């Protein structure tokens, strides 16, 4: 991509943002993405490789890359390859799966320490999903268990969601949009100075 395309993108002429939607299997990523995805979204590059699957689709302004982070240790290199192109992350947690909260934290820590993520101020939206399930942990509790307060070099937000009904998603996505707008304004400022 040429520089002009890049700037044009940020400035809104042809804005395209690549969002990585990550989390353990069964956390609700597919359900969430299906709620966010407009009906005209084009699926692309669905790679049904053995043991590793990634879904990529695109709307006029957003491109989503979705994959499971669990049980696929052997394929880690394949999915980490996509980190570079991500400009925002949606990290989905199954708030009712207390047993695997520690696995989710390990995966989050690995993500945050990856060289393609570590030094970039990309916004991360955490969705504490399955809030409708009885005994699900609150978003505050999920935030504590994942030690989110330790993330100081990236903007982040956590929202409780019920992906089946779509509750909480709008609030989260609006926050993310606001962060991406701020970044595009920063580019404008940088060009002026
Ligand atoms: P994944 O893409 O992260 O692997 P999915 O997860 O979106 O496939 O969701 C896994 C299961 O959890 C699905 O149930 C889905 O309907 C359910 N689910 C997703 N979000 C919620 C939620 O907010 N509340 C509840 N109660 N269930 C949710 P099935 O039965 O199809 O496996």
PDB file of C-alpha atoms and ligand atoms in Angstrom:
ATOM      1  CA  UNK A   1       0.000   0.000   0.000  1.00  0.00           C
ATOM      2  CA  UNK A   2       1.364   3.414  -0.954  1.00  0.00           C
ATOM      3  CA  UNK A   3       1.695   6.223   1.530  1.00  0.00           C
ATOM      4  CA  UNK A   4      -1.099   8.192  -0.058  1.00  0.00           C
ATOM      5  CA  UNK A   5      -3.504   5.297   0.264  1.00  0.00           C
ATOM      6  CA  UNK A   6      -2.492   4.936   3.864  1.00  0.00           C
ATOM      7  CA  UNK A   7      -3.028   8.594   4.674  1.00  0.00           C
ATOM      8  CA  UNK A   8      -6.195   8.741   2.630  1.00  0.00           C
ATOM      9  CA  UNK A   9      -7.408   5.828   4.672  1.00  0.00           C
ATOM     10  CA  UNK A  10      -6.738   7.544   7.944  1.00  0.00           C
ATOM     11  CA  UNK A  11      -8.141  10.816   6.724  1.00  0.00           C
ATOM     12  CA  UNK A  12     -11.400   9.244   5.808  1.00  0.00           C
ATOM     13  CA  UNK A  13     -11.279   9.335   2.008  1.00  0.00           C
ATOM     14  CA  UNK A  14     -11.043   5.606   1.873  1.00  0.00           C
ATOM     15  CA  UNK A  15     -10.943   4.643   5.459  1.00  0.00           C
ATOM     16  CA  UNK A  16     -10.182   1.050   6.064  1.00  0.00           C
ATOM     17  CA  UNK A  17      -9.436  -0.327   9.468  1.00  0.00           C
ATOM     18  CA  UNK A  18      -8.296  -3.850  10.104  1.00  0.00           C
ATOM     19  CA  UNK A  19      -9.695  -5.241  13.331  1.00  0.00           C
ATOM     20  CA  UNK A  20      -8.366  -8.427  14.920  1.00  0.00           C
ATOM     21  CA  UNK A  21     -11.042 -10.335  16.819  1.00  0.00           C
ATOM     22  CA  UNK A  22      -9.327 -12.782  19.160  1.00  0.00           C
ATOM     23  CA  UNK A  23     -10.085 -14.939  22.151  1.00  0.00           C
ATOM     24  CA  UNK A  24     -10.326 -18.555  23.218  1.00  0.00           C
ATOM     25  CA  UNK A  25     -12.554 -20.930  21.290  1.00  0.00           C
ATOM     26  CA  UNK A  26     -16.197 -20.852  22.356  1.00  0.00           C
ATOM     27  CA  UNK A  27     -15.900 -17.323  23.821  1.00  0.00           C
ATOM     28  CA  UNK A  28     -18.430 -15.946  21.335  1.00  0.00           C
ATOM     29  CA  UNK A  29     -16.295 -14.372  18.593  1.00  0.00           C
ATOM     30  CA  UNK A  30     -18.323 -15.752  15.700  1.00  0.00           C
ATOM     31  CA  UNK A  31     -21.598 -14.701  17.310  1.00  0.00           C
ATOM     32  CA  UNK A  32     -20.272 -11.194  17.958  1.00  0.00           C
ATOM     33  CA  UNK A  33     -18.826 -10.763  14.497  1.00  0.00           C
ATOM     34  CA  UNK A  34     -22.045 -11.950  12.919  1.00  0.00           C
ATOM     35  CA  UNK A  35     -23.857  -9.237  14.871  1.00  0.00           C
ATOM     36  CA  UNK A  36     -21.397  -6.572  13.745  1.00  0.00           C
ATOM     37  CA  UNK A  37     -21.106  -7.731  10.179  1.00  0.00           C
ATOM     38  CA  UNK A  38     -23.353  -5.950   7.694  1.00  0.00           C
ATOM     39  CA  UNK A  39     -25.165  -8.271   5.340  1.00  0.00           C
ATOM     40  CA  UNK A  40     -23.057  -7.100   2.396  1.00  0.00           C
ATOM     41  CA  UNK A  41     -19.763  -8.131   4.016  1.00  0.00           C
ATOM     42  CA  UNK A  42     -17.623 -10.225   1.755  1.00  0.00           C
ATOM     43  CA  UNK A  43     -15.964 -13.279   3.190  1.00  0.00           C
ATOM     44  CA  UNK A  44     -12.436 -13.675   1.935  1.00  0.00           C
ATOM     45  CA  UNK A  45      -9.588 -16.066   2.514  1.00  0.00           C
ATOM     46  CA  UNK A  46     -11.405 -18.572   4.634  1.00  0.00           C
ATOM     47  CA  UNK A  47      -8.644 -21.074   5.160  1.00  0.00           C
ATOM     48  CA  UNK A  48      -9.928 -24.345   6.550  1.00  0.00           C
ATOM     49  CA  UNK A  49      -6.452 -25.669   7.325  1.00  0.00           C
ATOM     50  CA  UNK A  50      -6.301 -28.673   9.594  1.00  0.00           C
ATOM     51  CA  UNK A  51      -6.192 -27.513  13.173  1.00  0.00           C
ATOM     52  CA  UNK A  52      -6.186 -23.851  12.325  1.00  0.00           C
ATOM     53  CA  UNK A  53      -8.879 -21.725  10.867  1.00  0.00           C
ATOM     54  CA  UNK A  54      -9.042 -18.060  10.310  1.00  0.00           C
ATOM     55  CA  UNK A  55     -11.886 -16.017   8.968  1.00  0.00           C
ATOM     56  CA  UNK A  56     -11.326 -12.801   7.134  1.00  0.00           C
ATOM     57  CA  UNK A  57     -14.006 -10.573   5.755  1.00  0.00           C
ATOM     58  CA  UNK A  58     -14.342  -7.048   4.649  1.00  0.00           C
ATOM     59  CA  UNK A  59     -16.912  -4.286   4.496  1.00  0.00           C
ATOM     60  CA  UNK A  60     -16.341  -0.996   2.687  1.00  0.00           C
ATOM     61  CA  UNK A  61     -14.411   0.433   5.615  1.00  0.00           C
ATOM     62  CA  UNK A  62     -13.628  -2.408   7.985  1.00  0.00           C
ATOM     63  CA  UNK A  63     -11.737  -5.581   7.578  1.00  0.00           C
ATOM     64  CA  UNK A  64     -12.017  -8.208  10.287  1.00  0.00           C
ATOM     65  CA  UNK A  65      -9.631 -11.059  10.966  1.00  0.00           C
ATOM     66  CA  UNK A  66     -11.018 -13.573  13.437  1.00  0.00           C
ATOM     67  CA  UNK A  67      -9.315 -16.552  15.019  1.00  0.00           C
ATOM     68  CA  UNK A  68      -9.169 -18.796  18.083  1.00  0.00           C
ATOM     69  CA  UNK A  69      -6.102 -18.524  20.258  1.00  0.00           C
ATOM     70  CA  UNK A  70      -6.465 -21.783  22.121  1.00  0.00           C
ATOM     71  CA  UNK A  71      -5.527 -25.372  21.451  1.00  0.00           C
ATOM     72  CA  UNK A  72      -3.509 -24.386  18.439  1.00  0.00           C
ATOM     73  CA  UNK A  73      -0.029 -23.945  19.860  1.00  0.00           C
ATOM     74  CA  UNK A  74       1.524 -25.486  16.766  1.00  0.00           C
ATOM     75  CA  UNK A  75      -0.134 -22.890  14.571  1.00  0.00           C
ATOM     76  CA  UNK A  76       0.792 -19.878  16.677  1.00  0.00           C
ATOM     77  CA  UNK A  77       3.218 -18.596  14.028  1.00  0.00           C
ATOM     78  CA  UNK A  78       0.446 -18.640  11.466  1.00  0.00           C
ATOM     79  CA  UNK A  79      -1.932 -16.525  13.465  1.00  0.00           C
ATOM     80  CA  UNK A  80       0.734 -14.155  14.860  1.00  0.00           C
ATOM     81  CA  UNK A  81       1.535 -13.317  11.273  1.00  0.00           C
ATOM     82  CA  UNK A  82      -1.717 -11.270  11.242  1.00  0.00           C
ATOM     83  CA  UNK A  83      -0.775  -9.055  14.206  1.00  0.00           C
ATOM     84  CA  UNK A  84       1.205  -6.629  12.051  1.00  0.00           C
ATOM     85  CA  UNK A  85      -1.783  -5.559  10.024  1.00  0.00           C
ATOM     86  CA  UNK A  86      -4.166  -5.113  12.963  1.00  0.00           C
ATOM     87  CA  UNK A  87      -5.064  -1.532  13.889  1.00  0.00           C
ATOM     88  CA  UNK A  88      -7.451  -2.479  16.676  1.00  0.00           C
ATOM     89  CA  UNK A  89      -8.118  -5.589  18.745  1.00  0.00           C
ATOM     90  CA  UNK A  90     -11.381  -6.985  20.048  1.00  0.00           C
ATOM     91  CA  UNK A  91     -10.520  -9.563  22.705  1.00  0.00           C
ATOM     92  CA  UNK A  92     -13.487 -11.736  23.633  1.00  0.00           C
ATOM     93  CA  UNK A  93     -13.755 -13.537  26.981  1.00  0.00           C
ATOM     94  CA  UNK A  94     -16.322 -16.111  28.058  1.00  0.00           C
ATOM     95  CA  UNK A  95     -17.213 -14.623  31.465  1.00  0.00           C
ATOM     96  CA  UNK A  96     -18.953 -17.838  32.456  1.00  0.00           C
ATOM     97  CA  UNK A  97     -15.883 -20.014  31.862  1.00  0.00           C
ATOM     98  CA  UNK A  98     -14.093 -19.486  35.154  1.00  0.00           C
ATOM     99  CA  UNK A  99     -11.893 -22.532  34.670  1.00  0.00           C
ATOM    100  CA  UNK A 100     -10.288 -21.171  31.533  1.00  0.00           C
ATOM    101  CA  UNK A 101      -9.932 -17.561  32.708  1.00  0.00           C
ATOM    102  CA  UNK A 102      -6.294 -18.316  33.491  1.00  0.00           C
ATOM    103  CA  UNK A 103      -5.759 -19.622  29.943  1.00  0.00           C
ATOM    104  CA  UNK A 104      -7.357 -16.458  28.566  1.00  0.00           C
ATOM    105  CA  UNK A 105      -4.956 -14.402  30.693  1.00  0.00           C
ATOM    106  CA  UNK A 106      -1.953 -16.371  29.408  1.00  0.00           C
ATOM    107  CA  UNK A 107      -3.028 -15.801  25.824  1.00  0.00           C
ATOM    108  CA  UNK A 108      -3.606 -12.111  26.491  1.00  0.00           C
ATOM    109  CA  UNK A 109      -0.152 -11.744  28.063  1.00  0.00           C
ATOM    110  CA  UNK A 110       1.442 -13.519  25.108  1.00  0.00           C
ATOM    111  CA  UNK A 111      -0.400 -11.189  22.746  1.00  0.00           C
ATOM    112  CA  UNK A 112       0.638  -8.059  24.654  1.00  0.00           C
ATOM    113  CA  UNK A 113       4.283  -9.156  24.658  1.00  0.00           C
ATOM    114  CA  UNK A 114       4.417  -9.992  20.978  1.00  0.00           C
ATOM    115  CA  UNK A 115       6.875  -7.673  19.137  1.00  0.00           C
ATOM    116  CA  UNK A 116       4.219  -6.656  16.588  1.00  0.00           C
ATOM    117  CA  UNK A 117       1.847  -5.543  19.344  1.00  0.00           C
ATOM    118  CA  UNK A 118       4.045  -4.578  22.285  1.00  0.00           C
ATOM    119  CA  UNK A 119       5.294  -1.243  21.013  1.00  0.00           C
ATOM    120  CA  UNK A 120       2.147  -0.060  19.281  1.00  0.00           C
ATOM    121  CA  UNK A 121      -0.599   1.975  20.915  1.00  0.00           C
ATOM    122  CA  UNK A 122      -3.393   0.027  19.320  1.00  0.00           C
ATOM    123  CA  UNK A 123      -6.740   0.189  21.106  1.00  0.00           C
ATOM    124  CA  UNK A 124      -8.015  -3.015  22.692  1.00  0.00           C
ATOM    125  CA  UNK A 125     -11.687  -3.563  23.352  1.00  0.00           C
ATOM    126  CA  UNK A 126     -12.320  -6.375  25.834  1.00  0.00           C
ATOM    127  CA  UNK A 127     -15.744  -7.942  25.642  1.00  0.00           C
ATOM    128  CA  UNK A 128     -16.702  -9.853  28.788  1.00  0.00           C
ATOM    129  CA  UNK A 129     -19.231 -11.968  26.954  1.00  0.00           C
ATOM    130  CA  UNK A 130     -22.047 -14.303  28.077  1.00  0.00           C
ATOM    131  CA  UNK A 131     -23.196 -11.898  30.793  1.00  0.00           C
ATOM    132  CA  UNK A 132     -26.625 -13.481  30.544  1.00  0.00           C
ATOM    133  CA  UNK A 133     -25.369 -16.784  31.958  1.00  0.00           C
ATOM    134  CA  UNK A 134     -26.198 -17.246  35.604  1.00  0.00           C
ATOM    135  CA  UNK A 135     -23.003 -17.078  37.686  1.00  0.00           C
ATOM    136  CA  UNK A 136     -21.077 -15.302  34.935  1.00  0.00           C
ATOM    137  CA  UNK A 137     -18.335 -13.091  36.353  1.00  0.00           C
ATOM    138  CA  UNK A 138     -18.921  -9.330  36.241  1.00  0.00           C
ATOM    139  CA  UNK A 139     -16.830  -7.275  33.833  1.00  0.00           C
ATOM    140  CA  UNK A 140     -15.066  -5.763  36.860  1.00  0.00           C
ATOM    141  CA  UNK A 141     -14.117  -9.230  38.070  1.00  0.00           C
ATOM    142  CA  UNK A 142     -12.964 -10.303  34.598  1.00  0.00           C
ATOM    143  CA  UNK A 143     -10.891  -7.141  34.403  1.00  0.00           C
ATOM    144  CA  UNK A 144      -9.257  -7.982  37.753  1.00  0.00           C
ATOM    145  CA  UNK A 145      -8.530 -11.586  36.800  1.00  0.00           C
ATOM    146  CA  UNK A 146      -6.918 -10.509  33.546  1.00  0.00           C
ATOM    147  CA  UNK A 147      -4.982  -7.732  35.381  1.00  0.00           C
ATOM    148  CA  UNK A 148      -6.107  -5.173  32.815  1.00  0.00           C
ATOM    149  CA  UNK A 149      -5.048  -2.288  35.057  1.00  0.00           C
ATOM    150  CA  UNK A 150      -1.451  -3.268  34.185  1.00  0.00           C
ATOM    151  CA  UNK A 151      -1.996  -2.222  30.566  1.00  0.00           C
ATOM    152  CA  UNK A 152      -0.723   1.334  30.612  1.00  0.00           C
ATOM    153  CA  UNK A 153       0.641   1.825  27.122  1.00  0.00           C
ATOM    154  CA  UNK A 154      -2.512   1.157  25.122  1.00  0.00           C
ATOM    155  CA  UNK A 155      -6.035   2.518  25.324  1.00  0.00           C
ATOM    156  CA  UNK A 156      -8.395  -0.205  26.465  1.00  0.00           C
ATOM    157  CA  UNK A 157     -11.952  -0.643  27.596  1.00  0.00           C
ATOM    158  CA  UNK A 158     -13.985  -3.537  28.904  1.00  0.00           C
ATOM    159  CA  UNK A 159     -17.698  -3.995  28.263  1.00  0.00           C
ATOM    160  CA  UNK A 160     -20.027  -6.697  29.446  1.00  0.00           C
ATOM    161  CA  UNK A 161     -21.903  -8.257  26.523  1.00  0.00           C
ATOM    162  CA  UNK A 162     -24.615 -10.739  25.747  1.00  0.00           C
ATOM    163  CA  UNK A 163     -23.809 -11.562  22.151  1.00  0.00           C
ATOM    164  CA  UNK A 164     -26.971 -13.592  21.675  1.00  0.00           C
ATOM    165  CA  UNK A 165     -29.096 -10.492  22.208  1.00  0.00           C
ATOM    166  CA  UNK A 166     -26.430  -8.046  21.079  1.00  0.00           C
ATOM    167  CA  UNK A 167     -26.443  -6.239  24.437  1.00  0.00           C
ATOM    168  CA  UNK A 168     -23.355  -4.147  25.175  1.00  0.00           C
ATOM    169  CA  UNK A 169     -21.865  -4.450  21.703  1.00  0.00           C
ATOM    170  CA  UNK A 170     -22.811  -0.992  20.536  1.00  0.00           C
ATOM    171  CA  UNK A 171     -21.221   0.686  23.534  1.00  0.00           C
ATOM    172  CA  UNK A 172     -17.996  -1.241  22.922  1.00  0.00           C
ATOM    173  CA  UNK A 173     -17.856  -0.568  19.224  1.00  0.00           C
ATOM    174  CA  UNK A 174     -18.557   3.143  19.748  1.00  0.00           C
ATOM    175  CA  UNK A 175     -15.616   3.327  22.133  1.00  0.00           C
ATOM    176  CA  UNK A 176     -13.380   1.631  19.570  1.00  0.00           C
ATOM    177  CA  UNK A 177     -14.572   3.920  16.811  1.00  0.00           C
ATOM    178  CA  UNK A 178     -13.805   6.938  19.026  1.00  0.00           C
ATOM    179  CA  UNK A 179     -10.260   5.686  19.597  1.00  0.00           C
ATOM    180  CA  UNK A 180      -9.708   5.110  15.882  1.00  0.00           C
ATOM    181  CA  UNK A 181     -11.064   8.589  15.094  1.00  0.00           C
ATOM    182  CA  UNK A 182      -8.662  10.061  17.625  1.00  0.00           C
ATOM    183  CA  UNK A 183      -5.826   8.307  15.861  1.00  0.00           C
ATOM    184  CA  UNK A 184      -6.855   9.627  12.469  1.00  0.00           C
ATOM    185  CA  UNK A 185      -7.017  13.147  13.943  1.00  0.00           C
ATOM    186  CA  UNK A 186      -3.495  12.646  15.264  1.00  0.00           C
ATOM    187  CA  UNK A 187      -2.301  11.968  11.721  1.00  0.00           C
ATOM    188  CA  UNK A 188      -3.914  15.244  10.603  1.00  0.00           C
ATOM    189  CA  UNK A 189      -2.160  17.067  13.444  1.00  0.00           C
ATOM    190  CA  UNK A 190       1.161  15.431  12.551  1.00  0.00           C
ATOM    191  CA  UNK A 191       0.813  16.594   8.955  1.00  0.00           C
ATOM    192  CA  UNK A 192       0.150  20.164  10.074  1.00  0.00           C
ATOM    193  CA  UNK A 193       3.202  20.387  12.301  1.00  0.00           C
TER     194      UNK A 193
HETATM  195  P1  LIG B   1     -16.235 -18.751  19.055  1.00  0.00           P
HETATM  196  O1  LIG B   1     -16.446 -18.221  17.663  1.00  0.00           O
HETATM  197  O2  LIG B   1     -15.451 -17.815  19.901  1.00  0.00           O
HETATM  198  O3  LIG B   1     -15.661 -20.128  19.091  1.00  0.00           O
HETATM  199  P2  LIG B   1     -19.127 -18.874  19.120  1.00  0.00           P
HETATM  200  O4  LIG B   1     -17.668 -18.827  19.779  1.00  0.00           O
HETATM  201  O5  LIG B   1     -19.557 -17.543  18.654  1.00  0.00           O
HETATM  202  O6  LIG B   1     -19.178 -20.014  18.163  1.00  0.00           O
HETATM  203  O7  LIG B   1     -20.014 -19.208  20.408  1.00  0.00           O
HETATM  204  C1  LIG B   1     -19.821 -20.405  21.144  1.00  0.00           C
HETATM  205  C2  LIG B   1     -21.138 -20.782  21.806  1.00  0.00           C
HETATM  206  O8  LIG B   1     -21.475 -19.796  22.778  1.00  0.00           O
HETATM  207  C3  LIG B   1     -22.332 -20.852  20.851  1.00  0.00           C
HETATM  208  O9  LIG B   1     -23.221 -21.812  21.363  1.00  0.00           O
HETATM  209  C4  LIG B   1     -22.957 -19.471  21.012  1.00  0.00           C
HETATM  210  O10 LIG B   1     -24.340 -19.447  20.688  1.00  0.00           O
HETATM  211  C5  LIG B   1     -22.765 -19.244  22.494  1.00  0.00           C
HETATM  212  N1  LIG B   1     -22.730 -17.811  22.862  1.00  0.00           N
HETATM  213  C6  LIG B   1     -22.044 -16.831  22.256  1.00  0.00           C
HETATM  214  N2  LIG B   1     -22.241 -15.666  22.908  1.00  0.00           N
HETATM  215  C7  LIG B   1     -23.087 -15.927  23.930  1.00  0.00           C
HETATM  216  C8  LIG B   1     -23.672 -15.121  24.965  1.00  0.00           C
HETATM  217  O11 LIG B   1     -23.461 -13.911  25.096  1.00  0.00           O
HETATM  218  N3  LIG B   1     -24.480 -15.768  25.866  1.00  0.00           N
HETATM  219  C9  LIG B   1     -24.718 -17.104  25.786  1.00  0.00           C
HETATM  220  N4  LIG B   1     -25.525 -17.642  26.700  1.00  0.00           N
HETATM  221  N5  LIG B   1     -24.196 -17.899  24.828  1.00  0.00           N
HETATM  222  C10 LIG B   1     -23.389 -17.304  23.910  1.00  0.00           C
HETATM  223  P3  LIG B   1     -23.441 -23.246  20.668  1.00  0.00           P
HETATM  224  O12 LIG B   1     -24.475 -23.885  21.527  1.00  0.00           O
HETATM  225  O13 LIG B   1     -23.882 -22.951  19.281  1.00  0.00           O
HETATM  226  O14 LIG B   1     -22.108 -23.915  20.746  1.00  0.00           O
END
